mmCIF file of C-alpha atoms and ligand atoms in Angstrom:
data_model
loop_
_atom_site.group_PDB
_atom_site.id
_atom_site.type_symbol
_atom_site.label_atom_id
_atom_site.label_comp_id
_atom_site.label_asym_id
_atom_site.label_seq_id
_atom_site.Cartn_x
_atom_site.Cartn_y
_atom_site.Cartn_z
ATOM 1 C CA UNK A 1 9.275 -4.790 31.335
ATOM 2 C CA UNK A 2 7.095 -7.374 30.514
ATOM 3 C CA UNK A 3 6.249 -7.705 27.105
ATOM 4 C CA UNK A 4 3.067 -6.465 25.800
ATOM 5 C CA UNK A 5 5.211 -5.582 22.279
ATOM 6 C CA UNK A 6 6.781 -7.990 20.133
ATOM 7 C CA UNK A 7 4.805 -10.319 17.915
ATOM 8 C CA UNK A 8 5.892 -13.345 19.683
ATOM 9 C CA UNK A 9 2.174 -14.150 20.385
ATOM 10 C CA UNK A 10 2.827 -17.961 21.550
ATOM 11 C CA UNK A 11 6.286 -16.575 23.301
ATOM 12 C CA UNK A 12 7.782 -19.449 20.489
ATOM 13 C CA UNK A 13 10.578 -16.934 19.741
ATOM 14 C CA UNK A 14 12.038 -17.835 24.482
ATOM 15 C CA UNK A 15 10.824 -21.195 24.488
ATOM 16 C CA UNK A 16 13.430 -23.273 26.481
ATOM 17 C CA UNK A 17 11.669 -26.630 24.960
ATOM 18 C CA UNK A 18 11.369 -25.023 21.409
ATOM 19 C CA UNK A 19 15.110 -24.846 22.170
ATOM 20 C CA UNK A 20 16.274 -28.065 23.122
ATOM 21 C CA UNK A 21 14.223 -29.394 20.708
ATOM 22 C CA UNK A 22 15.884 -27.018 18.313
ATOM 23 C CA UNK A 23 19.332 -28.471 19.580
ATOM 24 C CA UNK A 24 18.535 -32.227 19.514
ATOM 25 C CA UNK A 25 17.288 -32.067 16.264
ATOM 26 C CA UNK A 26 20.494 -30.374 14.671
ATOM 27 C CA UNK A 27 22.347 -33.454 16.147
ATOM 28 C CA UNK A 28 21.417 -34.951 13.398
ATOM 29 C CA UNK A 29 23.087 -32.370 10.582
ATOM 30 C CA UNK A 30 26.561 -32.423 11.976
ATOM 31 C CA UNK A 31 27.928 -31.593 9.013
ATOM 32 C CA UNK A 32 25.320 -28.468 8.172
ATOM 33 C CA UNK A 33 26.953 -25.226 6.580
ATOM 34 C CA UNK A 34 26.691 -22.107 7.776
ATOM 35 C CA UNK A 35 25.501 -20.012 4.811
ATOM 36 C CA UNK A 36 23.463 -21.742 2.354
ATOM 37 C CA UNK A 37 25.827 -20.615 -0.368
ATOM 38 C CA UNK A 38 23.481 -18.415 -2.896
ATOM 39 C CA UNK A 39 20.519 -17.951 -4.006
ATOM 40 C CA UNK A 40 17.543 -20.698 -4.654
ATOM 41 C CA UNK A 41 17.752 -20.985 -8.138
ATOM 42 C CA UNK A 42 21.897 -21.945 -7.579
ATOM 43 C CA UNK A 43 23.557 -23.466 -4.745
ATOM 44 C CA UNK A 44 21.384 -22.461 -2.286
ATOM 45 C CA UNK A 45 18.570 -24.790 -2.692
ATOM 46 C CA UNK A 46 18.605 -27.475 -0.625
ATOM 47 C CA UNK A 47 16.582 -30.466 -0.454
ATOM 48 C CA UNK A 48 15.259 -30.139 3.728
ATOM 49 C CA UNK A 49 14.168 -26.843 2.127
ATOM 50 C CA UNK A 50 12.218 -28.510 -0.022
ATOM 51 C CA UNK A 51 10.695 -31.073 2.163
ATOM 52 C CA UNK A 52 9.912 -28.498 4.732
ATOM 53 C CA UNK A 53 7.662 -26.631 2.047
ATOM 54 C CA UNK A 54 6.409 -29.755 1.372
ATOM 55 C CA UNK A 55 5.348 -30.549 4.994
ATOM 56 C CA UNK A 56 3.683 -27.070 5.269
ATOM 57 C CA UNK A 57 1.732 -26.681 2.576
ATOM 58 C CA UNK A 58 0.054 -30.341 3.698
ATOM 59 C CA UNK A 59 -0.458 -28.804 7.169
ATOM 60 C CA UNK A 60 -2.164 -25.633 6.260
ATOM 61 C CA UNK A 61 -4.175 -27.154 3.489
ATOM 62 C CA UNK A 62 -1.945 -26.057 0.469
ATOM 63 C CA UNK A 63 -1.177 -28.077 -2.820
ATOM 64 C CA UNK A 64 2.134 -26.401 -2.718
ATOM 65 C CA UNK A 65 4.441 -23.443 -0.575
ATOM 66 C CA UNK A 66 7.294 -21.796 -0.738
ATOM 67 C CA UNK A 67 9.583 -19.856 1.310
ATOM 68 C CA UNK A 68 11.007 -17.049 0.967
ATOM 69 C CA UNK A 69 13.523 -14.913 3.416
ATOM 70 C CA UNK A 70 10.325 -13.110 5.124
ATOM 71 C CA UNK A 71 7.127 -11.441 4.845
ATOM 72 C CA UNK A 72 8.690 -8.409 3.161
ATOM 73 C CA UNK A 73 10.359 -10.430 0.515
ATOM 74 C CA UNK A 74 7.578 -12.521 -0.182
ATOM 75 C CA UNK A 75 4.951 -9.637 -0.936
ATOM 76 C CA UNK A 76 6.961 -7.923 -2.876
ATOM 77 C CA UNK A 77 8.082 -11.270 -4.788
ATOM 78 C CA UNK A 78 4.437 -11.691 -5.521
ATOM 79 C CA UNK A 79 3.049 -8.605 -6.326
ATOM 80 C CA UNK A 80 5.594 -7.288 -8.634
ATOM 81 C CA UNK A 81 5.558 -10.143 -10.499
ATOM 82 C CA UNK A 82 2.203 -12.068 -10.687
ATOM 83 C CA UNK A 83 -0.565 -9.090 -11.441
ATOM 84 C CA UNK A 84 0.697 -7.900 -15.283
ATOM 85 C CA UNK A 85 -0.201 -4.944 -17.448
ATOM 86 C CA UNK A 86 -3.739 -4.090 -17.358
ATOM 87 C CA UNK A 87 -5.210 -6.291 -14.684
ATOM 88 C CA UNK A 88 -6.362 -4.424 -11.402
ATOM 89 C CA UNK A 89 -5.451 -4.747 -7.596
ATOM 90 C CA UNK A 90 -7.614 -3.670 -5.267
ATOM 91 C CA UNK A 91 -6.347 -3.579 -1.878
ATOM 92 C CA UNK A 92 -7.910 -3.136 1.868
ATOM 93 C CA UNK A 93 -6.497 0.599 2.685
ATOM 94 C CA UNK A 94 -5.400 -1.098 5.281
ATOM 95 C CA UNK A 95 -3.169 -3.684 3.866
ATOM 96 C CA UNK A 96 0.633 -4.000 5.187
ATOM 97 C CA UNK A 97 3.244 -1.709 3.562
ATOM 98 C CA UNK A 98 5.007 -5.100 2.329
ATOM 99 C CA UNK A 99 2.069 -5.309 -0.239
ATOM 100 C CA UNK A 100 2.105 -1.515 -1.008
ATOM 101 C CA UNK A 101 5.414 -1.592 -2.491
ATOM 102 C CA UNK A 102 4.654 -4.738 -4.633
ATOM 103 C CA UNK A 103 2.265 -2.904 -6.425
ATOM 104 C CA UNK A 104 4.129 -0.169 -6.759
ATOM 105 C CA UNK A 105 6.684 -2.583 -8.676
ATOM 106 C CA UNK A 106 3.732 -4.547 -10.990
ATOM 107 C CA UNK A 107 2.580 -2.696 -13.774
ATOM 108 C CA UNK A 108 -1.013 -3.775 -13.025
ATOM 109 C CA UNK A 109 -3.700 -0.814 -12.164
ATOM 110 C CA UNK A 110 -4.190 -0.616 -8.294
ATOM 111 C CA UNK A 111 -7.119 0.430 -6.544
ATOM 112 C CA UNK A 112 -8.021 0.704 -2.833
ATOM 113 C CA UNK A 113 -11.444 -0.071 -1.037
ATOM 114 C CA UNK A 114 -12.135 1.268 2.773
ATOM 115 C CA UNK A 115 -11.507 -0.501 5.525
ATOM 116 C CA UNK A 116 -13.494 -4.032 5.107
ATOM 117 C CA UNK A 117 -15.961 -2.109 2.955
ATOM 118 C CA UNK A 118 -17.829 -4.288 0.898
ATOM 119 C CA UNK A 119 -20.098 -2.232 -1.266
ATOM 120 C CA UNK A 120 -16.655 -0.245 -1.582
ATOM 121 C CA UNK A 121 -15.217 -3.131 -2.561
ATOM 122 C CA UNK A 122 -17.941 -3.919 -5.519
ATOM 123 C CA UNK A 123 -17.931 -0.045 -6.587
ATOM 124 C CA UNK A 124 -14.270 -0.627 -7.233
ATOM 125 C CA UNK A 125 -14.416 -4.767 -9.019
ATOM 126 C CA UNK A 126 -17.139 -3.285 -11.207
ATOM 127 C CA UNK A 127 -14.360 -0.493 -12.715
ATOM 128 C CA UNK A 128 -11.749 -3.063 -12.650
ATOM 129 C CA UNK A 129 -10.284 -4.409 -16.121
ATOM 130 C CA UNK A 130 -7.956 -7.727 -17.103
ATOM 131 C CA UNK A 131 -7.013 -10.072 -13.961
ATOM 132 C CA UNK A 132 -8.253 -9.353 -11.107
ATOM 133 C CA UNK A 133 -6.706 -9.381 -7.896
ATOM 134 C CA UNK A 134 -8.346 -8.380 -4.027
ATOM 135 C CA UNK A 135 -5.879 -8.333 -1.878
ATOM 136 C CA UNK A 136 -6.309 -8.466 1.937
ATOM 137 C CA UNK A 137 -5.051 -9.701 5.477
ATOM 138 C CA UNK A 138 -6.620 -11.577 7.267
ATOM 139 C CA UNK A 139 -6.232 -10.035 10.754
ATOM 140 C CA UNK A 140 -5.138 -7.008 10.007
ATOM 141 C CA UNK A 141 -1.863 -6.334 11.996
ATOM 142 C CA UNK A 142 -2.313 -2.488 13.374
ATOM 143 C CA UNK A 143 -6.169 -3.087 14.100
ATOM 144 C CA UNK A 144 -6.251 -6.767 15.193
ATOM 145 C CA UNK A 145 -9.396 -7.049 13.269
ATOM 146 C CA UNK A 146 -10.549 -9.693 10.814
ATOM 147 C CA UNK A 147 -10.890 -9.397 6.870
ATOM 148 C CA UNK A 148 -14.787 -10.617 6.668
ATOM 149 C CA UNK A 149 -13.131 -13.461 4.236
ATOM 150 C CA UNK A 150 -16.688 -15.026 3.087
ATOM 151 C CA UNK A 151 -18.017 -12.411 1.957
ATOM 152 C CA UNK A 152 -15.313 -11.079 -0.013
ATOM 153 C CA UNK A 153 -14.500 -14.398 -1.926
ATOM 154 C CA UNK A 154 -18.522 -14.289 -2.484
ATOM 155 C CA UNK A 155 -17.508 -11.307 -4.519
ATOM 156 C CA UNK A 156 -14.719 -12.582 -6.108
ATOM 157 C CA UNK A 157 -16.276 -15.521 -7.249
ATOM 158 C CA UNK A 158 -19.222 -13.007 -8.951
ATOM 159 C CA UNK A 159 -16.604 -10.865 -10.833
ATOM 160 C CA UNK A 160 -14.134 -13.522 -11.253
ATOM 161 C CA UNK A 161 -11.521 -12.192 -9.250
ATOM 162 C CA UNK A 162 -8.767 -14.264 -7.675
ATOM 163 C CA UNK A 163 -7.838 -13.425 -3.126
ATOM 164 C CA UNK A 164 -4.971 -13.306 -2.069
ATOM 165 C CA UNK A 165 -4.791 -13.382 1.726
ATOM 166 C CA UNK A 166 -1.746 -12.454 3.888
ATOM 167 C CA UNK A 167 -1.935 -14.557 7.010
ATOM 168 C CA UNK A 168 0.889 -13.109 9.374
ATOM 169 C CA UNK A 169 -0.903 -11.897 12.128
ATOM 170 C CA UNK A 170 -3.471 -15.294 12.281
ATOM 171 C CA UNK A 171 -1.191 -18.288 11.947
ATOM 172 C CA UNK A 172 -0.796 -20.079 14.919
ATOM 173 C CA UNK A 173 -3.484 -18.427 16.852
ATOM 174 C CA UNK A 174 -6.545 -19.221 14.718
ATOM 175 C CA UNK A 175 -7.251 -22.509 13.182
ATOM 176 C CA UNK A 176 -6.807 -26.192 14.558
ATOM 177 C CA UNK A 177 -3.554 -26.391 15.622
ATOM 178 C CA UNK A 178 -3.190 -22.276 14.657
ATOM 179 C CA UNK A 179 -3.008 -22.825 10.455
ATOM 180 C CA UNK A 180 -4.592 -20.060 10.261
ATOM 181 C CA UNK A 181 -7.925 -18.053 9.931
ATOM 182 C CA UNK A 182 -8.986 -19.323 6.053
ATOM 183 C CA UNK A 183 -8.085 -22.784 7.480
ATOM 184 C CA UNK A 184 -10.385 -21.796 10.057
ATOM 185 C CA UNK A 185 -13.396 -21.260 7.716
ATOM 186 C CA UNK A 186 -13.190 -24.184 5.404
ATOM 187 C CA UNK A 187 -11.674 -21.610 2.430
ATOM 188 C CA UNK A 188 -8.651 -22.425 1.469
ATOM 189 C CA UNK A 189 -9.284 -23.455 -1.648
ATOM 190 C CA UNK A 190 -11.007 -20.702 -2.158
ATOM 191 C CA UNK A 191 -8.079 -18.060 -2.032
ATOM 192 C CA UNK A 192 -6.203 -18.419 -4.782
ATOM 193 C CA UNK A 193 -2.786 -17.384 -2.252
ATOM 194 C CA UNK A 194 -1.771 -17.307 1.102
ATOM 195 C CA UNK A 195 1.454 -15.521 2.774
ATOM 196 C CA UNK A 196 2.131 -17.171 5.548
ATOM 197 C CA UNK A 197 5.038 -15.497 8.032
ATOM 198 C CA UNK A 198 7.753 -17.585 11.209
ATOM 199 C CA UNK A 199 8.591 -13.981 12.476
ATOM 200 C CA UNK A 200 5.835 -13.774 14.356
ATOM 201 C CA UNK A 201 3.830 -16.563 16.100
ATOM 202 C CA UNK A 202 5.908 -18.941 14.685
ATOM 203 C CA UNK A 203 8.816 -17.230 16.446
ATOM 204 C CA UNK A 204 11.519 -17.680 14.569
ATOM 205 C CA UNK A 205 12.114 -15.738 10.944
ATOM 206 C CA UNK A 206 10.922 -16.078 6.995
ATOM 207 C CA UNK A 207 7.653 -16.744 5.030
ATOM 208 C CA UNK A 208 6.047 -18.981 2.969
ATOM 209 C CA UNK A 209 3.079 -18.258 -0.167
ATOM 210 C CA UNK A 210 0.679 -20.980 0.134
ATOM 211 C CA UNK A 211 -1.287 -21.684 -3.243
ATOM 212 C CA UNK A 212 -1.104 -24.147 -6.450
ATOM 213 C CA UNK A 213 1.959 -25.773 -8.166
ATOM 214 C CA UNK A 214 1.071 -24.064 -11.322
ATOM 215 C CA UNK A 215 1.884 -20.644 -8.814
ATOM 216 C CA UNK A 216 4.798 -22.071 -7.371
ATOM 217 C CA UNK A 217 6.566 -22.336 -10.190
ATOM 218 C CA UNK A 218 5.816 -18.719 -11.585
ATOM 219 C CA UNK A 219 7.419 -17.192 -8.794
ATOM 220 C CA UNK A 220 10.555 -19.211 -9.024
ATOM 221 C CA UNK A 221 10.848 -18.097 -12.645
ATOM 222 C CA UNK A 222 9.626 -14.521 -11.941
ATOM 223 C CA UNK A 223 9.732 -13.868 -8.484
ATOM 224 C CA UNK A 224 12.762 -11.732 -8.186
ATOM 225 C CA UNK A 225 12.929 -10.924 -4.544
ATOM 226 C CA UNK A 226 13.090 -14.872 -4.477
ATOM 227 C CA UNK A 227 15.551 -15.303 -7.404
ATOM 228 C CA UNK A 228 18.203 -12.327 -6.763
ATOM 229 C CA UNK A 229 18.978 -13.336 -2.784
ATOM 230 C CA UNK A 230 20.938 -15.345 -0.728
ATOM 231 C CA UNK A 231 18.580 -18.098 0.424
ATOM 232 C CA UNK A 232 18.194 -18.325 4.152
ATOM 233 C CA UNK A 233 20.931 -20.231 6.439
ATOM 234 C CA UNK A 234 19.980 -23.863 6.758
ATOM 235 C CA UNK A 235 19.896 -22.359 10.887
ATOM 236 C CA UNK A 236 16.644 -20.834 10.001
ATOM 237 C CA UNK A 237 14.917 -23.777 8.593
ATOM 238 C CA UNK A 238 15.556 -25.639 10.935
ATOM 239 C CA UNK A 239 14.335 -23.533 13.300
ATOM 240 C CA UNK A 240 11.372 -23.255 11.708
ATOM 241 C CA UNK A 241 10.865 -27.153 10.989
ATOM 242 C CA UNK A 242 11.437 -27.126 15.046
ATOM 243 C CA UNK A 243 8.866 -24.506 15.025
ATOM 244 C CA UNK A 244 6.160 -26.536 13.258
ATOM 245 C CA UNK A 245 7.113 -29.787 15.343
ATOM 246 C CA UNK A 246 6.475 -28.041 18.511
ATOM 247 C CA UNK A 247 3.284 -26.073 17.450
ATOM 248 C CA UNK A 248 1.244 -29.702 16.558
ATOM 249 C CA UNK A 249 2.804 -30.088 20.382
ATOM 250 C CA UNK A 250 0.058 -29.374 22.245
ATOM 251 C CA UNK A 251 -2.467 -26.795 22.135
ATOM 252 C CA UNK A 252 -1.054 -23.185 22.298
ATOM 253 C CA UNK A 253 -4.146 -21.831 21.030
ATOM 254 C CA UNK A 254 -6.297 -22.415 24.067
ATOM 255 C CA UNK A 255 -3.604 -20.608 25.700
ATOM 256 C CA UNK A 256 -3.578 -17.486 23.845
ATOM 257 C CA UNK A 257 -7.491 -17.062 24.095
ATOM 258 C CA UNK A 258 -7.453 -17.880 27.597
ATOM 259 C CA UNK A 259 -5.298 -14.587 27.945
ATOM 260 C CA UNK A 260 -7.059 -12.644 24.938
ATOM 261 C CA UNK A 261 -10.518 -13.183 26.764
ATOM 262 C CA UNK A 262 -9.280 -12.336 29.890
ATOM 263 C CA UNK A 263 -7.638 -8.676 28.843
ATOM 264 C CA UNK A 264 -10.451 -8.186 27.052
ATOM 265 C CA UNK A 265 -12.857 -8.940 30.472
ATOM 266 C CA UNK A 266 -10.417 -7.043 32.502
ATOM 267 C CA UNK A 267 -10.563 -3.679 30.333
ATOM 268 C CA UNK A 268 -12.908 -1.021 31.638
ATOM 269 C CA UNK A 269 -16.191 -0.328 29.306
ATOM 270 C CA UNK A 270 -15.073 3.873 29.290
ATOM 271 C CA UNK A 271 -11.864 2.614 27.036
ATOM 272 C CA UNK A 272 -12.349 2.930 23.737
ATOM 273 C CA UNK A 273 -11.203 -0.925 22.980
ATOM 274 C CA UNK A 274 -11.345 -1.988 19.094
ATOM 275 C CA UNK A 275 -13.230 -5.153 18.933
ATOM 276 C CA UNK A 276 -10.430 -7.623 17.853
ATOM 277 C CA UNK A 277 -10.968 -11.621 18.126
ATOM 278 C CA UNK A 278 -7.141 -11.444 17.688
ATOM 279 C CA UNK A 279 -3.622 -11.379 20.276
ATOM 280 C CA UNK A 280 -3.300 -7.194 19.171
ATOM 281 C CA UNK A 281 -5.562 -5.235 20.686
ATOM 282 C CA UNK A 282 -5.833 -1.406 20.113
ATOM 283 C CA UNK A 283 -6.980 1.348 22.142
ATOM 284 C CA UNK A 284 -7.451 4.636 20.272
ATOM 285 C CA UNK A 285 -6.179 7.255 21.776
ATOM 286 C CA UNK A 286 -6.252 9.979 19.823
ATOM 287 C CA UNK A 287 -3.292 12.997 19.091
ATOM 288 C CA UNK A 288 0.054 11.846 19.125
ATOM 289 C CA UNK A 289 0.998 13.883 22.063
ATOM 290 C CA UNK A 290 -1.447 12.537 24.054
ATOM 291 C CA UNK A 291 -0.752 8.670 22.313
ATOM 292 C CA UNK A 292 3.132 8.969 23.284
ATOM 293 C CA UNK A 293 2.227 9.948 26.785
ATOM 294 C CA UNK A 294 -0.135 6.856 27.387
ATOM 295 C CA UNK A 295 2.322 4.959 26.096
ATOM 296 C CA UNK A 296 5.295 6.268 28.268
ATOM 297 C CA UNK A 297 2.962 6.032 31.536
ATOM 298 C CA UNK A 298 2.273 2.217 30.850
ATOM 299 C CA UNK A 299 6.288 1.503 30.344
ATOM 300 C CA UNK A 300 6.984 3.416 33.838
ATOM 301 C CA UNK A 301 4.211 0.619 35.235
ATOM 302 C CA UNK A 302 6.354 -1.517 33.426
ATOM 303 C CA UNK A 303 5.137 -3.165 30.576
ATOM 304 C CA UNK A 304 6.343 -2.575 27.121
ATOM 305 C CA UNK A 305 3.351 -1.757 24.718
ATOM 306 C CA UNK A 306 4.140 1.342 22.476
ATOM 307 C CA UNK A 307 2.183 4.167 20.664
ATOM 308 C CA UNK A 308 1.146 3.720 16.867
ATOM 309 C CA UNK A 309 1.134 7.745 15.668
ATOM 310 C CA UNK A 310 0.009 9.237 12.938
ATOM 311 C CA UNK A 311 1.100 9.550 10.000
ATOM 312 C CA UNK A 312 1.212 5.322 10.852
ATOM 313 C CA UNK A 313 -1.669 5.607 11.274
ATOM 314 C CA UNK A 314 -4.834 7.910 10.359
ATOM 315 C CA UNK A 315 -4.824 11.319 12.167
ATOM 316 C CA UNK A 316 -7.257 10.974 15.131
ATOM 317 C CA UNK A 317 -6.671 7.246 15.521
ATOM 318 C CA UNK A 318 -3.960 7.455 16.755
ATOM 319 C CA UNK A 319 -3.275 4.238 19.601
ATOM 320 C CA UNK A 320 -1.988 1.928 22.057
ATOM 321 C CA UNK A 321 -0.860 -1.563 20.220
ATOM 322 C CA UNK A 322 -0.939 -4.238 22.757
ATOM 323 C CA UNK A 323 0.189 -7.920 21.850
ATOM 324 C CA UNK A 324 -0.859 -10.230 24.077
ATOM 325 C CA UNK A 325 0.915 -13.716 24.878
ATOM 326 C CA UNK A 326 1.259 -17.177 26.342
ATOM 327 C CA UNK A 327 4.336 -15.289 28.313
ATOM 328 C CA UNK A 328 2.097 -13.069 29.806
ATOM 329 C CA UNK A 329 0.622 -14.374 32.996
ATOM 330 C CA UNK A 330 -2.855 -13.540 33.865
ATOM 331 C CA UNK A 331 -2.129 -11.713 36.756
ATOM 332 C CA UNK A 332 0.607 -9.194 34.803
ATOM 333 C CA UNK A 333 -2.714 -9.170 31.989
ATOM 334 C CA UNK A 334 -4.951 -7.470 34.763
ATOM 335 C CA UNK A 335 -2.393 -5.397 36.353
ATOM 336 C CA UNK A 336 -2.033 -4.421 32.955
ATOM 337 C CA UNK A 337 -5.893 -3.496 32.328
ATOM 338 C CA UNK A 338 -5.913 -2.040 36.119
ATOM 339 C CA UNK A 339 -2.776 0.488 34.938
ATOM 340 C CA UNK A 340 -4.937 1.533 31.793
ATOM 341 C CA UNK A 341 -8.542 1.701 33.532
ATOM 342 C CA UNK A 342 -6.510 3.986 35.297
ATOM 343 C CA UNK A 343 -4.932 6.001 32.484
ATOM 344 C CA UNK A 344 -6.693 5.852 29.696
HETATM 345 C C1 LIG B 1 1.336 -8.257 7.901
HETATM 346 C C2 LIG B 1 1.677 -8.443 7.452
HETATM 347 N N1 LIG B 1 2.736 -8.975 6.450
HETATM 348 C C3 LIG B 1 4.091 -9.329 6.026
HETATM 349 C C4 LIG B 1 5.258 -8.676 7.221
HETATM 350 C C5 LIG B 1 6.265 -8.527 7.237
HETATM 351 O O1 LIG B 1 6.344 -10.288 7.098
HETATM 352 P P1 LIG B 1 8.685 -10.321 7.671
HETATM 353 O O2 LIG B 1 8.729 -9.577 9.155
HETATM 354 O O3 LIG B 1 8.561 -11.662 7.447
HETATM 355 O O4 LIG B 1 9.278 -9.449 6.671
HETATM 356 C C6 LIG B 1 4.426 -8.182 8.732
HETATM 357 C C7 LIG B 1 5.421 -7.086 9.648
HETATM 358 O O5 LIG B 1 4.873 -6.801 10.319
HETATM 359 C C8 LIG B 1 2.818 -7.718 8.349
HETATM 360 O O6 LIG B 1 2.230 -7.438 9.520
#
């Protein structure tokens, strides 16, 4: 089936050019080890990884970057260690499961505000005690829409709160060379921390937390999902380095934008398409049975798109999640739209 399902938005995980770049680079390290040998606090730390962190920080306009084995690990490590007892974390109701689990491991109070609802966020801010952390995704994984970052930061200033942004689905798509939405909006210095992941548009695996050097030093000492796990192998970090080189080498963003535009233009106005500028496009088909049936018919037509059912999303908002990629041709996108218009 044609891939309208994976998070490989820029087609990096399958790119022959990137594979060649990786194989060529690998020749410079004939003595590499297959495994890292331990935690980054013991045998698993390498100057290659530290240099990579430095380059990633510069690219995303951050003081520092700390690499984790995955986005899940990064969120667990950050939210379980940073907010203390008596502090307050206020998160959007649609926040990713890894953040929810991280918050559950912390001793801080937790408030949830309605999705992208600034009035509701302010109500929660008024109730918050201790140090306050507001947590959002710049692009939401199950809706494809964006957080109103500028307005959230203004509110955070008013209540002296720190803003943390998960950029898993924005990196590679938004900002010059895919630096992310925070960078694109000129807010790099206004957010306390960003989580970026490498398993989506970067086509590899892993993640990093971007923030101050002080935050990095704190996490190295207190973030358990960094300390008590074997570091990812060199090959993984080399792949991340090559993915960044490839990201900078050409304008992948125009290609994905053309595909997103083609999709939104070719979908009929009768189809309930959520508003999204991202590579994630959502068609709401209420009811698990109906959503599942629509997905099956799309798949029979040769297109891989999956239904997202309740309770993963709220009852009545079941949906088809369509991810667009640079490896989708414009014709494939038009054919998918034609089928969707007929079926939905
Ligand atoms: C918003 C968000 N944050 C974090 C993660 C976890 O990242 P990883 O897949 O690298 O563990 C995901 C993965 O789906 C995600 O959508």
